[in-house]
mmCIF file of C-alpha atoms and ligand atoms in Angstrom:
data_model
loop_
_atom_site.group_PDB
_atom_site.id
_atom_site.type_symbol
_atom_site.label_atom_id
_atom_site.label_comp_id
_atom_site.label_asym_id
_atom_site.label_seq_id
_atom_site.Cartn_x
_atom_site.Cartn_y
_atom_site.Cartn_z
ATOM 1 C CA UNK O 162 58.171 83.112 191.301
ATOM 2 C CA UNK O 163 55.751 83.898 188.443
ATOM 3 C CA UNK O 164 56.427 87.584 188.956
ATOM 4 C CA UNK O 165 60.167 86.996 188.765
ATOM 5 C CA UNK O 166 59.732 85.136 185.467
ATOM 6 C CA UNK O 167 57.550 87.899 184.122
ATOM 7 C CA UNK O 168 60.123 90.510 185.020
ATOM 8 C CA UNK O 169 62.931 88.494 183.478
ATOM 9 C CA UNK O 170 60.900 87.823 180.357
ATOM 10 C CA UNK O 171 60.131 91.501 180.104
ATOM 11 C CA UNK O 172 63.843 92.244 180.313
ATOM 12 C CA UNK O 173 64.576 89.720 177.577
ATOM 13 C CA UNK O 174 61.937 91.340 175.404
ATOM 14 C CA UNK O 175 63.498 94.718 176.058
ATOM 15 C CA UNK O 176 66.788 93.460 174.724
ATOM 16 C CA UNK O 177 68.666 92.531 177.898
ATOM 17 C CA UNK O 178 70.839 89.655 176.820
ATOM 18 C CA UNK O 179 73.483 89.499 179.487
ATOM 19 C CA UNK O 180 73.231 88.715 183.186
ATOM 20 C CA UNK O 181 75.519 90.649 185.487
ATOM 21 C CA UNK O 182 77.829 88.290 187.306
ATOM 22 C CA UNK O 183 78.946 88.540 190.922
ATOM 23 C CA UNK O 184 82.587 89.133 190.017
ATOM 24 C CA UNK O 185 83.716 91.789 187.538
ATOM 25 C CA UNK O 186 84.735 90.471 184.129
ATOM 26 C CA UNK O 187 87.194 92.207 181.825
ATOM 27 C CA UNK O 188 85.349 91.812 178.562
ATOM 28 C CA UNK O 189 88.012 93.702 176.609
ATOM 29 C CA UNK O 190 90.411 90.936 177.582
ATOM 30 C CA UNK O 191 87.906 88.329 176.437
ATOM 31 C CA UNK O 192 87.631 90.065 173.114
ATOM 32 C CA UNK O 193 91.411 89.930 172.737
ATOM 33 C CA UNK O 194 91.582 86.283 173.717
ATOM 34 C CA UNK O 195 88.867 85.129 171.412
ATOM 35 C CA UNK O 196 89.702 87.300 168.378
ATOM 36 C CA UNK O 197 90.971 84.402 166.234
ATOM 37 C CA UNK O 198 87.575 82.714 166.565
ATOM 38 C CA UNK O 199 85.806 85.605 164.904
ATOM 39 C CA UNK O 200 85.207 84.079 161.521
ATOM 40 C CA UNK O 201 81.976 85.639 160.418
ATOM 41 C CA UNK O 202 81.076 83.325 157.618
ATOM 42 C CA UNK O 203 82.009 79.886 158.871
ATOM 43 C CA UNK O 204 79.796 77.087 160.106
ATOM 44 C CA UNK O 205 76.324 78.561 160.189
ATOM 45 C CA UNK O 206 74.399 77.009 163.063
ATOM 46 C CA UNK O 207 71.206 75.103 162.385
ATOM 47 C CA UNK O 208 67.956 75.925 164.103
ATOM 48 C CA UNK O 209 67.331 78.655 166.635
ATOM 49 C CA UNK O 210 69.710 81.580 166.595
ATOM 50 C CA UNK O 211 71.435 81.141 169.898
ATOM 51 C CA UNK O 212 75.018 81.694 170.917
ATOM 52 C CA UNK O 213 77.574 79.979 173.089
ATOM 53 C CA UNK O 214 77.827 80.770 176.749
ATOM 54 C CA UNK O 215 75.124 81.439 179.247
ATOM 55 C CA UNK O 216 72.367 83.752 178.145
ATOM 56 C CA UNK O 217 69.916 85.315 180.536
ATOM 57 C CA UNK O 218 67.293 82.917 179.181
ATOM 58 C CA UNK O 219 69.525 79.932 179.966
ATOM 59 C CA UNK O 220 69.992 81.199 183.437
ATOM 60 C CA UNK O 221 66.283 81.706 183.997
ATOM 61 C CA UNK O 222 65.608 78.164 182.826
ATOM 62 C CA UNK O 223 68.537 76.677 184.696
ATOM 63 C CA UNK O 224 67.728 78.286 187.993
ATOM 64 C CA UNK O 225 64.001 77.624 188.075
ATOM 65 C CA UNK O 226 63.003 75.332 190.910
ATOM 66 C CA UNK O 227 66.481 75.006 192.444
ATOM 67 C CA UNK O 228 66.828 75.714 196.112
ATOM 68 C CA UNK O 229 70.614 75.134 196.385
ATOM 69 C CA UNK O 230 72.874 77.955 195.249
ATOM 70 C CA UNK O 231 74.486 76.951 191.997
ATOM 71 C CA UNK O 232 78.014 77.895 190.992
ATOM 72 C CA UNK O 233 78.032 80.964 188.767
ATOM 73 C CA UNK O 234 77.777 80.004 185.123
ATOM 74 C CA UNK O 235 80.765 80.696 182.916
ATOM 75 C CA UNK O 236 80.840 84.331 181.920
ATOM 76 C CA UNK O 237 79.263 84.797 178.577
ATOM 77 C CA UNK O 238 81.784 85.509 175.877
ATOM 78 C CA UNK O 239 80.343 88.514 174.191
ATOM 79 C CA UNK O 240 83.032 88.535 171.550
ATOM 80 C CA UNK O 241 81.300 85.632 169.820
ATOM 81 C CA UNK O 242 78.838 88.216 168.613
ATOM 82 C CA UNK O 243 79.906 88.726 165.092
ATOM 83 C CA UNK O 244 80.092 92.467 164.850
ATOM 84 C CA UNK O 245 80.063 93.398 161.197
ATOM 85 C CA UNK O 246 83.484 94.353 159.934
ATOM 86 C CA UNK O 247 84.951 94.999 156.511
ATOM 87 C CA UNK O 248 85.311 91.299 155.774
ATOM 88 C CA UNK O 249 81.674 90.685 156.689
ATOM 89 C CA UNK O 250 80.524 93.511 154.430
ATOM 90 C CA UNK O 251 82.588 92.115 151.568
ATOM 91 C CA UNK O 252 81.123 88.673 152.127
ATOM 92 C CA UNK O 253 77.649 90.139 152.250
ATOM 93 C CA UNK O 254 78.252 91.786 148.879
ATOM 94 C CA UNK O 255 79.661 88.634 147.288
ATOM 95 C CA UNK O 256 76.972 86.364 148.689
ATOM 96 C CA UNK O 257 74.144 88.710 147.779
ATOM 97 C CA UNK O 258 75.448 89.183 144.250
ATOM 98 C CA UNK O 259 75.712 85.414 143.773
ATOM 99 C CA UNK O 260 72.123 84.742 144.851
ATOM 100 C CA UNK O 261 70.201 84.003 141.681
ATOM 101 C CA UNK O 262 66.690 83.957 143.102
ATOM 102 C CA UNK O 263 64.716 85.099 146.131
ATOM 103 C CA UNK O 264 64.872 81.571 147.519
ATOM 104 C CA UNK O 265 68.656 81.579 147.248
ATOM 105 C CA UNK O 266 68.898 85.004 148.813
ATOM 106 C CA UNK O 267 66.739 83.874 151.709
ATOM 107 C CA UNK O 268 68.927 80.819 152.207
ATOM 108 C CA UNK O 269 72.050 82.970 152.167
ATOM 109 C CA UNK O 270 70.552 85.194 154.859
ATOM 110 C CA UNK O 271 69.510 82.194 156.935
ATOM 111 C CA UNK O 272 73.113 81.086 156.956
ATOM 112 C CA UNK O 273 74.856 84.450 157.141
ATOM 113 C CA UNK O 274 76.908 84.892 160.309
ATOM 114 C CA UNK O 275 78.271 88.356 159.646
ATOM 115 C CA UNK O 276 75.684 90.349 161.594
ATOM 116 C CA UNK O 277 75.306 90.202 165.352
ATOM 117 C CA UNK O 278 71.602 91.108 165.150
ATOM 118 C CA UNK O 279 70.704 87.529 164.287
ATOM 119 C CA UNK O 280 71.885 86.397 167.708
ATOM 120 C CA UNK O 281 68.898 87.867 169.511
ATOM 121 C CA UNK O 282 66.352 87.604 166.739
ATOM 122 C CA UNK O 283 63.889 84.738 166.868
ATOM 123 C CA UNK O 284 63.381 84.621 163.117
ATOM 124 C CA UNK O 285 64.677 85.972 159.882
ATOM 125 C CA UNK O 286 62.132 88.426 158.460
ATOM 126 C CA UNK O 287 62.596 88.158 154.721
ATOM 127 C CA UNK O 288 59.619 89.350 152.707
ATOM 128 C CA UNK O 289 55.899 89.082 152.136
ATOM 129 C CA UNK O 290 53.421 89.705 149.361
ATOM 130 C CA UNK O 291 53.683 89.177 145.650
ATOM 131 C CA UNK O 292 57.299 88.609 144.563
ATOM 132 C CA UNK O 293 56.498 89.589 140.982
ATOM 133 C CA UNK O 294 54.627 92.759 141.928
ATOM 134 C CA UNK O 295 55.339 96.016 140.116
ATOM 135 C CA UNK O 296 55.635 97.835 143.417
ATOM 136 C CA UNK O 297 57.847 97.054 146.395
ATOM 137 C CA UNK O 298 57.743 98.631 149.867
ATOM 138 C CA UNK O 299 60.866 98.574 152.010
ATOM 139 C CA UNK O 300 60.503 99.279 155.714
ATOM 140 C CA UNK O 301 63.147 99.551 158.385
ATOM 141 C CA UNK O 302 63.516 96.823 161.006
ATOM 142 C CA UNK O 303 61.192 94.066 162.188
ATOM 143 C CA UNK O 304 59.532 94.661 165.546
ATOM 144 C CA UNK O 305 58.270 92.137 168.093
ATOM 145 C CA UNK O 306 55.383 90.592 166.136
ATOM 146 C CA UNK O 307 57.385 90.401 162.942
ATOM 147 C CA UNK O 308 60.266 88.749 164.801
ATOM 148 C CA UNK O 309 57.950 86.164 166.345
ATOM 149 C CA UNK O 310 56.314 85.249 163.054
ATOM 150 C CA UNK O 311 59.139 85.905 160.613
ATOM 151 C CA UNK O 312 56.943 88.164 158.459
ATOM 152 C CA UNK O 313 57.309 91.875 157.747
ATOM 153 C CA UNK O 314 54.681 94.377 158.824
ATOM 154 C CA UNK O 315 52.212 92.200 160.626
ATOM 155 C CA UNK O 316 52.004 94.103 163.932
ATOM 156 C CA UNK O 317 50.232 97.398 164.568
ATOM 157 C CA UNK O 318 52.266 99.314 162.019
ATOM 158 C CA UNK O 319 51.585 96.551 159.497
ATOM 159 C CA UNK O 320 47.865 96.892 160.087
ATOM 160 C CA UNK O 321 48.140 100.596 159.387
ATOM 161 C CA UNK O 322 50.193 99.871 156.273
ATOM 162 C CA UNK O 323 47.454 97.508 155.086
ATOM 163 C CA UNK O 324 44.903 100.319 155.519
ATOM 164 C CA UNK O 325 47.133 102.754 153.640
ATOM 165 C CA UNK O 326 47.488 100.232 150.818
ATOM 166 C CA UNK O 327 43.741 99.605 150.755
ATOM 167 C CA UNK O 328 43.179 103.363 150.443
ATOM 168 C CA UNK O 329 44.963 103.266 147.061
ATOM 169 C CA UNK O 330 43.364 100.008 145.981
ATOM 170 C CA UNK O 331 46.263 97.708 146.832
ATOM 171 C CA UNK O 332 46.870 94.813 149.157
ATOM 172 C CA UNK O 333 49.534 92.213 149.784
ATOM 173 C CA UNK O 334 48.649 90.346 146.637
ATOM 174 C CA UNK O 335 49.531 93.411 144.553
ATOM 175 C CA UNK O 336 52.658 94.576 146.379
ATOM 176 C CA UNK O 337 55.839 93.045 147.775
ATOM 177 C CA UNK O 338 57.167 94.061 151.211
ATOM 178 C CA UNK O 339 60.547 93.738 152.895
ATOM 179 C CA UNK O 340 62.839 95.638 155.261
ATOM 180 C CA UNK O 341 66.342 97.098 155.177
ATOM 181 C CA UNK O 342 67.264 94.976 158.209
ATOM 182 C CA UNK O 343 65.996 91.381 158.270
ATOM 183 C CA UNK O 344 66.511 90.748 162.018
ATOM 184 C CA UNK O 345 64.847 92.547 164.903
ATOM 185 C CA UNK O 346 67.366 94.631 166.862
ATOM 186 C CA UNK O 347 67.117 93.872 170.604
ATOM 187 C CA UNK O 348 64.520 96.054 172.269
ATOM 188 C CA UNK O 349 63.710 97.658 168.885
ATOM 189 C CA UNK O 350 66.835 99.772 169.119
ATOM 190 C CA UNK O 351 68.081 101.593 166.048
ATOM 191 C CA UNK O 352 70.577 99.447 164.131
ATOM 192 C CA UNK O 353 74.153 100.696 164.204
ATOM 193 C CA UNK O 354 75.730 102.017 160.989
ATOM 194 C CA UNK O 355 77.832 98.823 160.799
ATOM 195 C CA UNK O 356 74.735 96.617 161.110
ATOM 196 C CA UNK O 357 72.984 98.637 158.430
ATOM 197 C CA UNK O 358 75.983 98.508 156.117
ATOM 198 C CA UNK O 359 76.295 94.749 156.305
ATOM 199 C CA UNK O 360 72.577 94.305 155.571
ATOM 200 C CA UNK O 361 72.546 96.753 152.664
ATOM 201 C CA UNK O 362 73.848 94.399 149.942
ATOM 202 C CA UNK O 363 71.060 91.949 150.802
ATOM 203 C CA UNK O 364 68.182 94.393 150.519
ATOM 204 C CA UNK O 365 69.669 95.872 147.348
ATOM 205 C CA UNK O 366 69.890 92.411 145.782
ATOM 206 C CA UNK O 367 66.379 91.692 147.098
ATOM 207 C CA UNK O 368 65.071 94.740 145.220
ATOM 208 C CA UNK O 369 67.005 93.741 142.118
ATOM 209 C CA UNK O 370 65.546 90.230 142.168
ATOM 210 C CA UNK O 371 61.953 91.442 142.670
ATOM 211 C CA UNK O 372 62.642 94.057 139.969
ATOM 212 C CA UNK O 373 59.677 96.304 140.760
ATOM 213 C CA UNK O 374 58.826 99.323 138.610
ATOM 214 C CA UNK O 375 58.201 101.385 141.745
ATOM 215 C CA UNK O 376 60.047 101.314 145.054
ATOM 216 C CA UNK O 377 58.594 102.889 148.203
ATOM 217 C CA UNK O 378 60.982 103.481 151.098
ATOM 218 C CA UNK O 379 59.115 103.737 154.383
ATOM 219 C CA UNK O 380 60.801 105.743 157.113
ATOM 220 C CA UNK O 381 64.146 107.477 157.544
ATOM 221 C CA UNK O 382 66.310 104.386 157.910
ATOM 222 C CA UNK O 383 64.989 102.947 154.669
ATOM 223 C CA UNK O 384 65.150 106.206 152.713
ATOM 224 C CA UNK O 385 68.557 107.331 153.958
ATOM 225 C CA UNK O 386 70.131 103.908 153.548
ATOM 226 C CA UNK O 387 68.870 103.193 150.056
ATOM 227 C CA UNK O 388 69.367 106.759 148.832
ATOM 228 C CA UNK O 389 72.733 107.017 150.613
ATOM 229 C CA UNK O 390 71.983 110.404 152.069
ATOM 230 C CA UNK O 391 71.870 112.056 155.475
ATOM 231 C CA UNK O 392 68.858 114.177 154.610
ATOM 232 C CA UNK O 393 65.883 113.873 156.926
ATOM 233 C CA UNK O 394 62.724 112.010 155.950
ATOM 234 C CA UNK O 395 60.617 115.174 155.914
ATOM 235 C CA UNK O 396 62.915 116.558 153.252
ATOM 236 C CA UNK O 397 63.114 113.304 151.276
ATOM 237 C CA UNK O 398 59.491 112.193 151.351
ATOM 238 C CA UNK O 399 57.198 112.628 148.391
ATOM 239 C CA UNK O 400 60.011 113.134 145.835
ATOM 240 C CA UNK O 401 60.673 110.723 143.010
ATOM 241 C CA UNK O 402 64.250 109.561 142.400
ATOM 242 C CA UNK O 403 65.704 107.029 139.993
ATOM 243 C CA UNK O 404 67.778 104.419 141.769
ATOM 244 C CA UNK O 405 69.829 101.816 139.949
ATOM 245 C CA UNK O 406 70.652 98.591 141.778
ATOM 246 C CA UNK O 407 73.261 96.804 139.687
ATOM 247 C CA UNK O 408 71.214 95.928 136.610
ATOM 248 C CA UNK O 409 67.843 97.270 137.740
ATOM 249 C CA UNK O 410 66.605 100.855 137.614
ATOM 250 C CA UNK O 411 63.533 101.815 139.561
ATOM 251 C CA UNK O 412 61.374 104.899 140.260
ATOM 252 C CA UNK O 413 61.703 105.380 143.990
ATOM 253 C CA UNK O 414 59.860 107.518 146.506
ATOM 254 C CA UNK O 415 60.120 107.864 150.289
ATOM 255 C CA UNK O 416 57.246 108.247 152.688
ATOM 256 C CA UNK O 417 56.568 108.347 156.395
ATOM 257 C CA UNK O 418 56.766 105.144 158.369
ATOM 258 C CA UNK O 419 53.484 103.705 159.713
ATOM 259 C CA UNK O 420 55.028 103.428 163.212
ATOM 260 C CA UNK O 421 55.703 107.168 163.118
ATOM 261 C CA UNK O 422 52.157 107.791 161.893
ATOM 262 C CA UNK O 423 50.747 105.804 164.817
ATOM 263 C CA UNK O 424 52.570 108.199 167.144
ATOM 264 C CA UNK O 425 51.864 111.309 165.091
ATOM 265 C CA UNK O 426 48.496 110.788 163.398
ATOM 266 C CA UNK O 427 48.450 114.448 162.337
ATOM 267 C CA UNK O 428 51.186 113.580 159.808
ATOM 268 C CA UNK O 429 48.969 111.096 157.989
ATOM 269 C CA UNK O 430 47.968 113.808 155.554
ATOM 270 C CA UNK O 431 51.591 113.944 154.299
ATOM 271 C CA UNK O 432 51.660 110.192 153.866
ATOM 272 C CA UNK O 433 48.340 110.392 152.035
ATOM 273 C CA UNK O 434 49.829 112.901 149.571
ATOM 274 C CA UNK O 435 52.723 110.466 148.987
ATOM 275 C CA UNK O 436 50.405 107.515 148.520
ATOM 276 C CA UNK O 437 48.355 109.433 145.948
ATOM 277 C CA UNK O 438 51.587 110.031 144.010
ATOM 278 C CA UNK O 439 52.424 106.351 144.290
ATOM 279 C CA UNK O 440 49.001 105.384 142.962
ATOM 280 C CA UNK O 441 49.287 107.840 140.051
ATOM 281 C CA UNK O 442 52.758 106.513 139.107
ATOM 282 C CA UNK O 443 51.530 102.935 139.391
ATOM 283 C CA UNK O 444 48.547 103.638 137.102
ATOM 284 C CA UNK O 445 50.815 105.434 134.648
ATOM 285 C CA UNK O 446 53.303 102.535 134.626
ATOM 286 C CA UNK O 447 50.524 100.054 133.995
ATOM 287 C CA UNK O 448 48.718 101.935 131.267
ATOM 288 C CA UNK O 449 51.578 103.787 129.571
HETATM 289 N N1 URA P 794 58.476 98.282 161.021
HETATM 290 C C1 URA P 794 59.207 98.015 159.933
HETATM 291 O O1 URA P 794 59.903 98.881 159.421
HETATM 292 N N2 URA P 794 59.132 96.810 159.424
HETATM 293 C C2 URA P 794 58.381 95.865 159.926
HETATM 294 O O2 URA P 794 58.378 94.773 159.386
HETATM 295 C C3 URA P 794 57.609 96.162 161.048
HETATM 296 C C4 URA P 794 57.662 97.378 161.586
#
């Protein structure tokens, strides 16, 4: 039994969120039937981010210790996942623009129902570090450790980021850190373009509210999203750009993501070149 739980837990971790039922289910029909209920921004649920219907976790819990076969649970209605659409993106823009402080922005995100990623995430991963820092780092998506603790960059890639910061004389008291996407995608998959688009107004407002002098975009998702380009990270990295977020203009640079550097340590020399540029710009901004 323990093995079965371990396997099922492993599947949950990997992003499996739907048990296969004995009888086929026409989920396109379910989508049609439940369309009117798709109101992204109504009635935010309190507490853990769970959805209606029977999740794999529910089924694991419900079936433990039962010897009698139980009737199949109602098929999970996957259309209650609020896939970001135009209305959700518009709401995201309006809500983000109306947030007057980081605390308000965090509250808005806690309540926002317009992105399906929150369904599987355990926690919102908002930001960490010094919210009045002159330098802000924006990563990509939270991974497992970040999801469990609701803090950005605290797993293995975060430890490497801390070392990279230390190498230029910085730490979390001198920088602020956030991500483009505030919820962990199931199984660490890449967020879809729609998921990224609906999260974009929030991270842009986040940057505007922190108002750093220097912005560092870590990894391709961060750089491409914030620079609105399809260029690859190896082309973008190490180059300064001016980005203006509503009222705030910032010197921005892209660099390689610590997760990538863990897989390709030979590329650390490129990141080191970028970090030396970041340090020089930071010193210039604080003495000039
Ligand atoms: N990778 C990211 O981009 N962000 C995190 O918070 C953790 C890993």
